[in-house]
Coordinates of C-alpha atoms and ligand atoms in Angstrom, one line a residue:
M27 CA 112.3 -38.9 105.7
T28 CA 113.2 -41.4 102.7
A29 CA 116.3 -42.0 102.2
A30 CA 116.3 -40.5 98.5
T31 CA 115.9 -37.2 100.3
I32 CA 118.9 -37.8 103.1
P33 CA 121.4 -35.5 101.8
G34 CA 125.0 -37.6 101.6
L35 CA 123.5 -40.7 100.5
D36 CA 123.8 -40.2 96.7
Q37 CA 127.2 -39.0 97.0
A38 CA 129.2 -42.2 97.6
P39 CA 132.7 -42.3 95.9
T40 CA 132.1 -45.8 95.0
T41 CA 130.6 -47.9 92.7
H42 CA 130.4 -51.3 94.6
Q43 CA 127.0 -52.3 94.7
R44 CA 126.3 -54.0 97.5
L45 CA 128.0 -51.7 99.7
L46 CA 125.9 -48.7 98.1
T47 CA 123.0 -51.0 98.4
W48 CA 123.7 -51.8 102.3
V49 CA 124.2 -48.4 103.1
R50 CA 120.9 -47.4 102.2
Q51 CA 119.2 -49.9 103.5
V52 CA 120.7 -49.0 106.9
A53 CA 119.8 -45.3 106.2
E54 CA 116.6 -46.0 105.6
L55 CA 116.3 -48.0 108.7
T56 CA 118.2 -45.7 111.3
T57 CA 117.2 -42.3 109.1
P58 CA 119.5 -39.9 109.7
E59 CA 119.5 -36.3 109.6
K60 CA 122.6 -36.7 107.0
V61 CA 124.9 -39.5 105.6
V62 CA 129.0 -38.7 105.5
W63 CA 131.5 -41.1 103.5
C64 CA 134.5 -40.6 105.2
D65 CA 137.6 -40.4 102.9
G66 CA 140.0 -40.6 106.2
S67 CA 142.0 -36.9 105.3
A68 CA 143.1 -34.3 108.0
E69 CA 140.3 -32.0 107.2
E70 CA 138.1 -34.9 108.3
W71 CA 140.4 -35.4 111.4
R72 CA 140.1 -31.3 111.6
T73 CA 136.1 -31.1 111.3
L74 CA 135.3 -34.0 113.4
T75 CA 137.2 -33.3 116.6
D76 CA 136.1 -29.6 115.9
K77 CA 132.6 -30.7 115.9
L78 CA 133.5 -32.8 118.9
V79 CA 135.0 -29.4 121.0
D80 CA 131.7 -27.8 120.5
A81 CA 129.8 -30.4 121.5
G82 CA 131.4 -30.8 124.8
T83 CA 132.5 -34.2 124.3
F84 CA 135.8 -33.3 123.9
V85 CA 138.3 -30.9 125.8
R86 CA 141.4 -29.6 123.3
L87 CA 144.5 -30.4 124.9
E88 CA 146.5 -27.1 125.8
K89 CA 149.8 -29.8 126.7
K90 CA 150.1 -32.0 124.1
F91 CA 149.5 -31.7 120.0
N92 CA 146.1 -32.1 118.5
S93 CA 145.3 -34.1 121.5
F94 CA 141.8 -34.1 123.3
W95 CA 140.5 -35.0 126.7
C96 CA 137.2 -37.1 126.5
A97 CA 135.0 -38.7 129.5
S98 CA 132.5 -41.0 128.9
D99 CA 129.1 -41.8 130.2
P100 CA 130.0 -43.5 133.7
N101 CA 127.9 -46.9 132.9
D102 CA 129.7 -46.9 129.6
V103 CA 133.8 -47.6 130.8
A104 CA 134.6 -50.7 129.3
R105 CA 133.6 -54.2 127.4
V106 CA 130.9 -55.9 128.2
E107 CA 130.9 -59.2 127.9
E108 CA 127.8 -60.3 129.6
R109 CA 125.6 -58.1 126.6
T110 CA 128.3 -60.0 124.1
F111 CA 126.6 -62.7 121.5
I112 CA 127.7 -64.6 118.7
C113 CA 124.8 -65.8 117.0
S114 CA 126.1 -68.4 114.4
R115 CA 122.8 -70.3 112.9
D116 CA 123.6 -73.5 115.1
E117 CA 124.1 -72.4 119.1
A118 CA 126.4 -75.3 119.0
D119 CA 128.6 -73.3 116.9
A120 CA 129.2 -70.6 119.7
G121 CA 129.9 -73.1 121.8
P122 CA 129.7 -73.2 126.1
T123 CA 132.2 -69.7 126.3
N124 CA 128.9 -67.7 124.0
N125 CA 126.6 -65.6 124.4
W126 CA 124.0 -67.2 121.7
M127 CA 120.9 -65.9 120.3
D128 CA 119.5 -67.5 117.1
P129 CA 120.9 -64.9 114.3
V130 CA 117.0 -64.1 113.0
D131 CA 115.6 -63.4 116.3
M132 CA 118.7 -61.1 117.2
K133 CA 117.8 -59.4 113.8
V134 CA 114.3 -58.6 114.8
V135 CA 115.6 -57.6 118.2
M136 CA 118.2 -55.5 117.6
T137 CA 116.0 -54.0 113.6
E138 CA 113.9 -52.5 116.5
H139 CA 116.5 -50.8 118.5
Y140 CA 118.0 -49.6 115.3
R141 CA 115.2 -48.1 113.6
G142 CA 115.1 -44.0 113.8
S143 CA 118.4 -44.8 116.9
M144 CA 120.3 -42.5 114.3
A145 CA 118.0 -39.5 114.5
G146 CA 119.1 -36.4 114.1
R147 CA 122.9 -37.2 113.9
T148 CA 125.1 -38.1 111.1
M149 CA 125.8 -41.4 110.0
Y150 CA 129.1 -41.9 109.2
V151 CA 130.5 -45.2 106.7
I152 CA 133.7 -45.9 106.8
P153 CA 135.6 -48.2 104.7
F154 CA 138.7 -50.0 106.6
C155 CA 141.4 -52.8 106.3
M156 CA 143.0 -54.7 108.9
G157 CA 146.2 -55.1 108.5
P158 CA 148.6 -53.4 105.7
L159 CA 146.9 -51.9 102.7
T160 CA 149.5 -54.3 100.8
A161 CA 148.4 -57.3 101.8
E162 CA 147.6 -59.7 99.0
K163 CA 144.2 -60.0 100.5
P164 CA 143.7 -57.0 102.3
M165 CA 141.3 -57.6 105.3
L166 CA 138.3 -55.2 104.4
G167 CA 135.4 -54.0 106.6
V168 CA 132.8 -51.1 106.4
E169 CA 131.8 -49.6 109.6
I170 CA 128.6 -47.4 109.9
T171 CA 128.6 -45.3 112.9
D172 CA 126.6 -42.3 114.1
S173 CA 129.7 -41.4 116.7
E174 CA 131.8 -38.7 115.6
Y175 CA 134.5 -40.4 118.3
V176 CA 134.2 -44.1 116.8
V177 CA 135.4 -42.1 113.2
V178 CA 138.1 -40.5 114.4
S179 CA 139.1 -43.2 116.9
M180 CA 138.8 -45.4 113.8
H181 CA 141.4 -42.6 112.1
I182 CA 144.2 -44.0 114.5
M183 CA 143.2 -47.3 115.3
T184 CA 142.6 -48.4 111.5
R185 CA 143.8 -47.8 107.9
M186 CA 140.6 -46.0 106.5
G187 CA 139.1 -43.7 104.4
T188 CA 140.1 -43.6 100.1
K189 CA 142.7 -45.3 100.5
A190 CA 140.9 -47.9 102.1
L191 CA 138.3 -47.3 99.7
A192 CA 140.7 -48.1 96.5
L193 CA 141.1 -51.7 97.3
F194 CA 137.2 -52.6 97.5
G195 CA 137.0 -51.9 93.8
E196 CA 133.5 -53.6 92.3
D197 CA 132.9 -56.6 94.0
A198 CA 135.6 -56.8 97.1
E199 CA 134.0 -58.6 100.1
F200 CA 133.6 -56.9 103.2
V201 CA 133.2 -57.3 106.9
R202 CA 129.8 -54.9 107.6
C203 CA 129.7 -53.3 110.9
L204 CA 126.7 -51.6 111.8
H205 CA 127.3 -49.2 114.8
S206 CA 124.7 -47.0 117.1
V207 CA 125.1 -44.9 120.1
G208 CA 121.3 -45.8 120.8
A209 CA 120.7 -42.0 121.5
P210 CA 118.3 -40.3 118.4
L211 CA 117.9 -36.8 118.8
K212 CA 114.4 -35.4 118.5
P213 CA 114.3 -31.7 116.8
G214 CA 115.9 -29.1 118.7
Q215 CA 116.8 -31.4 121.5
K216 CA 120.5 -30.4 123.3
D217 CA 122.6 -33.6 122.5
V218 CA 124.7 -34.9 125.4
P219 CA 128.7 -35.3 125.7
W220 CA 128.8 -38.7 125.6
P221 CA 125.3 -40.3 123.9
C222 CA 124.5 -44.2 124.4
D223 CA 122.0 -46.3 125.6
T224 CA 121.4 -48.0 128.8
T225 CA 120.6 -51.3 126.7
K226 CA 123.5 -52.3 124.5
Y227 CA 124.4 -55.3 122.6
I228 CA 127.7 -56.1 120.4
T229 CA 126.6 -59.2 118.0
Q230 CA 128.4 -60.9 115.7
F231 CA 127.1 -63.0 112.7
P232 CA 129.7 -65.0 111.7
E233 CA 128.8 -67.0 108.3
E234 CA 127.4 -63.9 107.3
R235 CA 130.8 -61.9 109.0
M236 CA 128.8 -59.2 110.0
I237 CA 128.7 -57.3 113.1
W238 CA 126.1 -54.7 115.0
S239 CA 126.7 -53.2 117.9
Y240 CA 124.1 -51.1 119.3
G241 CA 124.3 -48.7 122.9
S242 CA 127.9 -48.0 123.2
G243 CA 130.8 -46.0 122.7
Y244 CA 133.3 -47.5 124.3
G245 CA 136.7 -48.8 122.4
G246 CA 135.9 -52.4 122.1
N247 CA 132.4 -52.4 121.8
A248 CA 132.4 -49.5 119.6
L249 CA 135.4 -49.8 117.1
L250 CA 134.2 -53.0 115.2
G251 CA 137.5 -53.1 113.7
K252 CA 139.5 -54.2 116.9
K253 CA 137.7 -56.7 119.0
C254 CA 134.4 -57.7 117.0
Y255 CA 136.2 -57.7 113.4
S256 CA 139.9 -58.6 114.6
L257 CA 139.5 -61.7 117.0
R258 CA 135.7 -62.9 116.7
I259 CA 135.0 -62.8 113.2
A260 CA 138.6 -63.5 112.2
S261 CA 138.9 -66.1 114.5
V262 CA 136.3 -68.0 112.4
I263 CA 137.7 -67.0 109.0
A264 CA 141.0 -68.1 109.9
R265 CA 140.2 -71.2 111.3
Q266 CA 138.1 -71.8 108.1
E267 CA 141.3 -71.0 106.1
G268 CA 143.9 -72.3 108.5
W269 CA 145.4 -69.8 110.4
L270 CA 145.3 -67.7 113.8
A271 CA 143.5 -65.1 114.7
E272 CA 144.9 -64.1 118.5
H273 CA 145.1 -62.0 121.1
M274 CA 148.7 -61.3 121.4
L275 CA 151.1 -58.6 121.2
I276 CA 154.4 -59.0 118.9
L277 CA 157.5 -57.8 119.8
K278 CA 161.5 -57.6 117.9
L279 CA 163.8 -59.1 120.4
T280 CA 167.5 -57.9 119.6
S281 CA 170.6 -59.4 121.4
P282 CA 173.6 -57.9 122.1
E283 CA 175.0 -60.6 119.8
Q284 CA 172.5 -58.6 116.7
R285 CA 170.4 -61.9 116.7
V286 CA 166.8 -61.0 116.1
H287 CA 163.7 -63.2 117.2
Y288 CA 160.2 -62.1 117.3
I289 CA 157.8 -62.9 120.3
A290 CA 154.0 -62.8 120.2
A291 CA 152.4 -63.0 123.6
A292 CA 148.9 -63.4 124.9
F293 CA 148.1 -61.8 128.0
P294 CA 144.1 -61.2 128.8
S295 CA 142.8 -57.5 128.8
S296 CA 144.7 -55.5 131.1
C297 CA 147.5 -57.6 131.9
G298 CA 150.4 -56.2 130.8
K299 CA 150.8 -57.2 126.5
T300 CA 151.1 -53.0 125.9
N301 CA 153.8 -52.9 128.2
L302 CA 155.4 -55.6 126.9
A303 CA 155.8 -55.1 123.7
M304 CA 157.4 -51.6 124.3
L305 CA 159.9 -53.3 126.9
E306 CA 162.8 -51.0 127.8
P307 CA 165.4 -53.7 129.1
S308 CA 166.8 -53.6 132.0
I309 CA 170.0 -55.2 131.2
P310 CA 172.3 -54.1 128.4
G311 CA 172.8 -55.0 125.5
W312 CA 169.2 -56.3 124.6
K313 CA 166.9 -54.0 122.6
V314 CA 162.9 -54.6 122.2
E315 CA 161.2 -52.8 119.2
T316 CA 157.2 -53.2 119.1
L317 CA 155.2 -54.4 116.2
G318 CA 151.8 -54.6 118.1
D319 CA 150.1 -54.4 121.5
D320 CA 146.8 -56.1 121.3
I321 CA 146.0 -58.4 118.1
A322 CA 148.1 -60.6 116.2
W323 CA 147.1 -62.8 112.7
M324 CA 149.3 -65.5 112.5
R325 CA 150.0 -67.5 109.1
F326 CA 152.3 -70.1 107.6
G327 CA 154.9 -68.7 105.0
E328 CA 156.2 -70.9 102.8
D329 CA 159.4 -71.5 105.0
G330 CA 157.0 -73.3 107.8
R331 CA 157.4 -70.7 109.8
L332 CA 154.6 -69.0 111.3
Y333 CA 154.4 -65.2 110.3
A334 CA 152.5 -62.8 112.6
V335 CA 150.7 -59.1 111.5
N336 CA 149.4 -56.7 113.7
P337 CA 145.7 -55.5 111.9
E338 CA 145.8 -52.2 114.0
N339 CA 147.3 -49.1 113.1
G340 CA 146.9 -47.5 116.4
F341 CA 147.6 -48.6 120.6
F342 CA 144.3 -48.1 122.5
G343 CA 145.9 -48.6 126.1
V344 CA 145.0 -48.9 129.4
A345 CA 146.3 -45.6 130.9
P346 CA 146.4 -46.0 134.7
G347 CA 150.1 -47.2 135.4
T348 CA 151.6 -45.8 132.5
G349 CA 154.4 -43.2 133.6
W350 CA 158.1 -42.7 132.6
K351 CA 159.2 -45.7 134.7
T352 CA 156.5 -48.4 134.0
N353 CA 156.2 -47.5 130.3
P354 CA 158.3 -44.8 128.9
N355 CA 157.9 -45.8 125.1
A356 CA 154.3 -45.5 125.5
M357 CA 154.7 -42.1 127.5
R358 CA 156.8 -41.0 124.4
T359 CA 154.9 -42.1 121.8
L360 CA 152.1 -39.6 123.9
Y361 CA 154.1 -36.8 123.7
Q362 CA 154.4 -36.7 119.9
G363 CA 150.3 -35.3 120.5
N364 CA 147.7 -36.9 117.6
S365 CA 146.1 -38.6 120.9
I366 CA 142.8 -39.4 122.7
F367 CA 142.8 -39.7 126.2
T368 CA 138.8 -41.5 127.5
N369 CA 138.0 -41.3 131.3
V370 CA 141.3 -39.5 132.8
A371 CA 141.5 -36.7 134.5
L372 CA 142.8 -33.2 133.3
T373 CA 144.5 -30.7 134.4
D374 CA 144.1 -27.3 135.2
D375 CA 147.0 -26.3 132.4
G376 CA 145.2 -28.5 129.8
D377 CA 147.0 -31.5 130.2
V378 CA 146.1 -35.4 130.9
W379 CA 147.2 -37.3 134.5
W380 CA 146.3 -40.5 136.0
E381 CA 147.5 -42.7 138.5
G382 CA 150.9 -43.9 137.8
Y383 CA 151.4 -40.6 134.9
S384 CA 153.9 -39.5 137.5
E385 CA 154.7 -39.4 140.8
A386 CA 152.8 -36.5 142.1
P387 CA 149.7 -35.4 141.0
P388 CA 148.9 -31.8 140.0
D389 CA 147.1 -29.6 143.3
H390 CA 144.1 -29.5 141.6
L391 CA 142.4 -31.5 138.9
T392 CA 139.3 -33.1 136.5
T393 CA 138.2 -36.2 137.1
W394 CA 136.6 -38.6 134.5
K395 CA 133.9 -37.7 136.2
R396 CA 134.3 -34.3 135.6
E397 CA 134.3 -33.4 139.8
H398 CA 136.8 -31.4 141.2
W399 CA 139.8 -33.6 142.8
T400 CA 142.3 -31.7 145.0
L401 CA 145.3 -33.9 146.9
A402 CA 143.0 -33.9 150.0
S403 CA 140.4 -36.0 147.5
D404 CA 140.9 -40.3 148.2
E405 CA 139.2 -41.1 144.6
F406 CA 140.7 -42.1 142.0
T407 CA 141.3 -39.1 139.2
S408 CA 140.8 -41.5 136.4
H409 CA 139.1 -44.8 135.7
P410 CA 140.4 -48.0 136.0
N411 CA 140.1 -48.8 132.5
S412 CA 140.7 -45.3 130.9
R413 CA 142.5 -45.6 128.1
Y414 CA 145.3 -44.1 125.4
C415 CA 144.4 -44.1 121.7
T416 CA 147.4 -43.1 119.7
P417 CA 149.1 -43.8 116.4
I418 CA 151.7 -46.6 116.7
A419 CA 153.5 -45.2 113.7
Q420 CA 154.9 -42.2 116.1
C421 CA 156.0 -44.8 118.8
P422 CA 159.8 -44.2 118.9
I423 CA 160.5 -48.3 119.0
T424 CA 157.9 -49.1 116.3
A425 CA 159.7 -51.5 113.8
P426 CA 160.4 -50.4 110.8
E427 CA 158.7 -53.8 109.4
W428 CA 155.5 -53.1 110.9
D429 CA 153.5 -52.6 108.1
D430 CA 155.1 -55.9 106.5
P431 CA 152.3 -57.7 104.3
N432 CA 154.4 -60.7 105.1
G433 CA 154.8 -60.3 109.0
V434 CA 157.4 -61.6 111.3
P435 CA 158.6 -65.3 112.0
I436 CA 157.5 -65.6 115.6
S437 CA 160.7 -67.5 117.5
A438 CA 158.3 -68.0 120.8
I439 CA 154.6 -67.4 122.2
F440 CA 153.8 -66.5 125.9
F441 CA 150.8 -67.2 127.2
G442 CA 150.5 -64.8 130.6
G443 CA 148.1 -64.2 133.4
R444 CA 147.7 -62.8 136.3
R445 CA 147.6 -65.0 139.3
A446 CA 148.3 -64.2 143.0
T447 CA 149.6 -67.9 143.5
T448 CA 150.3 -71.1 141.7
I449 CA 151.5 -69.8 138.3
P450 CA 155.2 -69.4 138.3
L451 CA 157.4 -66.6 136.6
V452 CA 158.0 -68.9 134.0
V453 CA 157.5 -72.6 132.1
E454 CA 158.2 -73.2 129.1
S455 CA 156.1 -76.0 127.9
R456 CA 157.1 -79.6 126.5
D457 CA 155.9 -79.5 123.2
W458 CA 153.8 -78.1 121.4
Q459 CA 150.7 -79.2 122.4
H460 CA 151.5 -79.1 126.4
G461 CA 151.6 -75.6 125.1
V462 CA 148.0 -75.7 123.8
F463 CA 147.6 -77.3 127.0
L464 CA 149.6 -74.6 128.6
G465 CA 147.3 -72.0 127.0
A466 CA 143.7 -74.0 126.9
T467 CA 143.9 -73.6 131.1
L468 CA 145.0 -69.8 131.0
S469 CA 143.9 -68.3 134.4
S470 CA 143.6 -64.6 135.2
E471 CA 142.1 -62.4 137.7
T472 CA 139.4 -60.5 135.9
T473 CA 140.1 -56.5 135.7
A474 CA 138.2 -53.5 134.7
A475 CA 138.9 -54.0 130.7
A476 CA 135.5 -55.9 131.2
T477 CA 131.8 -54.8 133.5
G478 CA 131.6 -57.0 136.6
Q479 CA 133.8 -58.0 139.1
V480 CA 137.7 -57.3 139.2
G481 CA 139.6 -60.1 140.7
V482 CA 137.9 -62.9 140.1
V483 CA 139.9 -66.1 139.0
R484 CA 138.8 -67.2 136.0
R485 CA 139.7 -69.7 132.7
D486 CA 141.2 -67.3 130.1
P487 CA 141.8 -69.5 127.6
M488 CA 144.6 -68.3 125.3
A489 CA 143.3 -64.8 126.3
M490 CA 140.6 -65.2 124.0
L491 CA 137.6 -66.2 126.5
P492 CA 135.8 -63.3 125.1
F493 CA 136.7 -63.2 122.0
I494 CA 136.5 -66.6 120.7
G495 CA 133.9 -66.3 117.7
Y496 CA 133.2 -70.3 117.6
H497 CA 133.4 -73.2 119.9
A498 CA 136.2 -73.2 122.8
G499 CA 136.7 -77.1 122.0
D500 CA 137.0 -76.7 118.3
Y501 CA 139.2 -73.1 118.9
F502 CA 141.5 -76.1 121.0
Q503 CA 141.4 -78.5 118.7
H504 CA 142.3 -76.0 115.6
W505 CA 145.6 -74.6 117.8
I506 CA 146.6 -78.4 117.9
D507 CA 146.0 -78.8 114.2
T508 CA 148.1 -76.0 113.7
G509 CA 150.9 -77.7 115.2
K510 CA 150.6 -81.0 113.8
H511 CA 150.5 -79.1 109.7
A512 CA 153.9 -77.8 110.3
D513 CA 157.4 -78.9 110.8
T514 CA 158.1 -79.3 114.7
A515 CA 161.5 -78.1 114.4
K516 CA 159.6 -74.5 113.1
L517 CA 157.4 -74.3 115.4
P518 CA 157.5 -71.2 117.9
K519 CA 158.2 -72.6 121.5
I520 CA 155.5 -72.1 123.5
F521 CA 155.7 -70.3 127.3
Y522 CA 153.7 -69.3 130.0
V523 CA 154.2 -66.6 132.6
N524 CA 153.3 -64.6 135.7
W525 CA 153.9 -61.4 136.3
F526 CA 152.0 -60.5 139.4
R527 CA 152.8 -63.7 141.7
R528 CA 152.6 -62.4 145.3
G529 CA 154.0 -62.3 148.6
E530 CA 152.1 -63.5 151.6
D531 CA 152.1 -59.5 152.3
G532 CA 150.4 -59.3 149.1
R533 CA 153.2 -57.0 147.4
F534 CA 154.2 -58.7 144.1
L535 CA 157.4 -61.1 143.8
W536 CA 158.7 -59.9 141.1
P537 CA 159.7 -56.5 139.6
G538 CA 157.7 -56.7 136.3
F539 CA 158.3 -53.8 133.6
S540 CA 161.3 -53.5 132.4
E541 CA 163.1 -56.1 134.2
N542 CA 160.9 -58.7 132.2
A543 CA 163.5 -58.0 129.7
R544 CA 165.6 -61.3 131.9
V545 CA 162.5 -63.4 131.4
L546 CA 162.5 -62.7 127.5
K547 CA 166.4 -63.6 127.7
W548 CA 165.8 -66.9 129.5
A549 CA 163.5 -67.8 126.5
I550 CA 165.9 -66.8 124.1
E551 CA 168.3 -68.7 125.2
R552 CA 166.4 -71.5 125.9
I553 CA 165.3 -71.8 122.5
E554 CA 169.2 -71.3 121.2
G555 CA 169.9 -73.9 122.8
H556 CA 171.9 -73.0 126.0
G557 CA 169.4 -71.8 128.7
T558 CA 168.8 -74.7 131.7
A559 CA 166.2 -75.4 132.9
F560 CA 164.4 -77.7 136.0
H561 CA 162.3 -80.5 134.1
T562 CA 159.3 -80.1 136.8
A563 CA 155.5 -81.2 136.7
I564 CA 154.5 -78.7 135.1
G565 CA 157.0 -78.1 132.5
Y566 CA 160.5 -76.4 132.2
V567 CA 161.5 -73.7 134.6
P568 CA 164.3 -71.7 135.9
G569 CA 166.7 -72.2 138.8
A570 CA 167.1 -68.2 140.3
S571 CA 170.6 -68.5 138.8
A572 CA 169.4 -69.7 135.4
L573 CA 168.2 -65.9 135.2
D574 CA 170.0 -63.1 134.2
L575 CA 169.4 -61.1 137.5
D576 CA 173.2 -58.9 137.7
G577 CA 172.1 -55.5 138.5
L578 CA 168.7 -56.8 140.1
D579 CA 168.3 -55.4 143.7
T580 CA 164.7 -57.8 144.3
P581 CA 165.9 -60.4 147.4
I582 CA 166.5 -63.5 145.6
E583 CA 164.4 -64.8 148.2
D584 CA 161.5 -63.2 146.0
I585 CA 162.9 -64.8 143.1
Q586 CA 163.0 -67.9 144.2
A587 CA 159.4 -67.7 145.8
A588 CA 158.0 -66.2 142.0
L589 CA 159.6 -69.1 140.6
K590 CA 158.7 -72.2 142.9
V591 CA 156.4 -74.9 141.6
D592 CA 154.6 -75.3 144.9
H593 CA 152.7 -79.2 144.8
D594 CA 150.0 -77.9 147.2
E595 CA 149.3 -75.2 145.1
W596 CA 149.1 -77.1 141.7
Q597 CA 147.1 -80.1 143.5
A598 CA 144.4 -78.0 144.3
E599 CA 144.4 -76.2 141.1
I600 CA 144.0 -79.9 139.3
P601 CA 140.1 -79.9 140.2
L602 CA 139.7 -76.6 139.0
I603 CA 141.2 -77.5 135.6
E604 CA 138.9 -80.1 135.5
Q605 CA 135.9 -78.4 136.3
W606 CA 137.0 -76.1 133.4
F607 CA 137.4 -78.9 130.8
A608 CA 134.1 -80.7 132.2
T609 CA 132.2 -76.9 130.9
I610 CA 134.0 -77.7 126.8
G611 CA 132.5 -81.0 126.9
D612 CA 132.5 -83.3 124.3
K613 CA 134.3 -80.8 122.0
L614 CA 137.5 -81.1 124.1
P615 CA 140.1 -82.6 122.3
S616 CA 141.5 -86.3 123.9
S617 CA 145.0 -84.8 123.5
L618 CA 144.0 -82.0 126.0
H619 CA 142.5 -84.4 128.2
D620 CA 146.2 -86.7 127.8
E621 CA 147.8 -83.6 128.7
L622 CA 145.7 -83.2 132.0
E623 CA 145.6 -87.0 132.7
A624 CA 149.8 -86.4 132.2
L625 CA 149.9 -83.8 134.6
K626 CA 148.2 -85.3 137.6
H627 CA 150.2 -88.4 136.8
R628 CA 153.5 -86.4 137.1
L629 CA 152.2 -84.4 140.5
A630 CA 151.5 -87.8 141.9
Ligands
LIG718 P1 144.2 -54.7 126.8 O1 144.6 -53.1 126.6 O2 143.3 -54.6 128.4 O3 144.7 -55.8 126.5 O4 145.4 -54.8 128.1 P2 147.0 -55.2 128.4 O5 147.0 -56.6 128.3 O6 147.8 -54.3 127.2 O7 147.4 -54.8 129.4 P3 148.6 -53.0 129.8 O8 149.8 -54.0 129.1 O9 148.1 -52.4 129.2 O10 148.9 -53.4 131.5 C1 147.7 -53.2 132.2 C2 148.4 -53.0 133.8 O11 149.1 -53.8 134.3 C3 148.9 -51.7 134.0 O12 148.3 -51.0 134.4 C4 149.9 -52.0 133.6 O13 151.0 -51.0 134.9 C5 149.8 -53.1 134.7 N1 151.8 -54.4 134.2 C6 151.6 -54.6 133.2 N2 153.3 -54.7 133.0 C7 153.1 -55.2 134.2 C8 153.9 -55.9 135.2 O14 155.3 -56.6 134.5 N3 154.1 -56.0 136.6 C9 153.0 -55.4 137.5 N4 152.9 -55.7 138.9 N5 151.7 -54.7 136.6 C10 152.0 -55.2 135.1
LIG719 C1 140.9 -55.0 125.7 O1 139.3 -55.1 126.9 O2 141.3 -56.3 125.6 C2 141.3 -54.4 125.5 C3 140.3 -52.7 125.0 O3 142.5 -54.2 124.4 S1 139.4 -52.8 124.1 O4 139.5 -52.4 123.0 O5 137.9 -52.0 124.6 O6 138.9 -54.3 124.1
LIG720 MN1 143.4 -55.8 124.5

């Protein structure tokens, strides 16, 4: 079939020539059965969710309004970091932390995968905007995909369809995002519920502002506005334009005295961003509101402060562990409906369940592997990286200013990881440069959010290891420079937290979740100039008495152990940091090397 005869191709609701040309080229290469230009309407949602139900991909939930259960192929459940590439023209620009392939070579390889890859399927064209539609310079993209699951997920996660396309005009810049599940259908061939390919590529071409993704339907691999655009491509743009694209939640904290502070926090995947963003403080009078749970774009405002915007429109949150006790605001959001649940369990009465959803599971469930599960089973009902996808606007504690194109002024940046030892509950950096050092040396145990071994400690600088779209050394320098260009007094203070330190018996020393408000409170006291701290070798650390522990029943010994700066543990950490810095090579900013030497000196 030639492109001219592909139904829908010529029904483009735009006169943007470069967009039209690109869509035609992709259609000619991938040979879909038809082309649909997505408008983002409720009718489109209805049509596509019905289609997904008919295909067996979705089960409509009886117990949650306009919501769906979905189980993926068991081999397509997480981001695939080893299949993710930064195809900069020069290999050196991808740096030591990214996979690289020459862009010309990569295109040759991927073009052969894309050739005919949409046969028998519909090709959807999704115009979208990351961040508010009212931004001075809206950040536009178009995702072409052959997956209905992707289209409906993009309905939730982005501002898309007609309202986004209206911003394209005749010639606006946009990021080209091409996605195919890589499962063409022969005439008459029956589809599977979750089409994908065993071969996967998640490829960024930073100079061309282009993303090619092939073979996976999973969130971070397939919803290309998210990690691929808003972090990998945006981090490259941000460096050039002097701003920051970060893997951070954004929250609004109001004190009992009604003082407002906005906090951005970077924790690696599955290390607590969503939970902190929706925190219900355990301490009286304190209030948290949410602006974002995964990504923050931060630019300096005219007043010299750093302002954060969440480019996303929804939450793509980790399901297991989300319950009324740990994250009631996520539960309230999901109870509004309009959500997609992937790789959790399905109850017999048409609801979802996962480990931590409620105290007692129902007697019988269908697992994420579509298997029977009873109380006698000892398998997990849900994949550890199972996810809910739900609109940010229906979260009951979403801050009214979440959609403000100017963003919100950030008072504090938190870095954090999942470490059983060494890293205390909270440390305040000595200054911006030291804070960048804390971020650059951030370490965390790997989680199920990416394929591969879980629980291995690795360096995950600023929680961005899988998402920095260029050389990590240049990225550190960009962070250092960001502080230099600013009025020091107006910069956010940088803290480093660890909710996951463990006692000898393996229990968490700190209760976490709503109790993390106590750490936020101390941080605000430090910012406002009245909190106390010990000046330790690694930074400012509160004693147990500096934290508000009122009403907390955790043994004081555990709190003290959580706060401890253990010199032996830190001595053991130094060679690991040295090794990590060695991998960065010549581009490691000298100031970070100086910070390491100063730390060694203070520990000695
Ligand atoms: P991504 O969406 O992958 O980027 O993850 P995230 O950083 O948003 O992590 P999320 O908040 O979803 O938490 C991941 C897991 O950590 C969940 O199982 C949570 O229950 C658990 N968790 C979150 N906060 C805490 C905490 O304070 N203490 C403990 N012990 N566990 C936590
Ligand atoms: C993460 O892995 O950090 C996520 C989920 O937030 S994904 O969208 O798949 O990247
Ligand atoms: Mn994330």
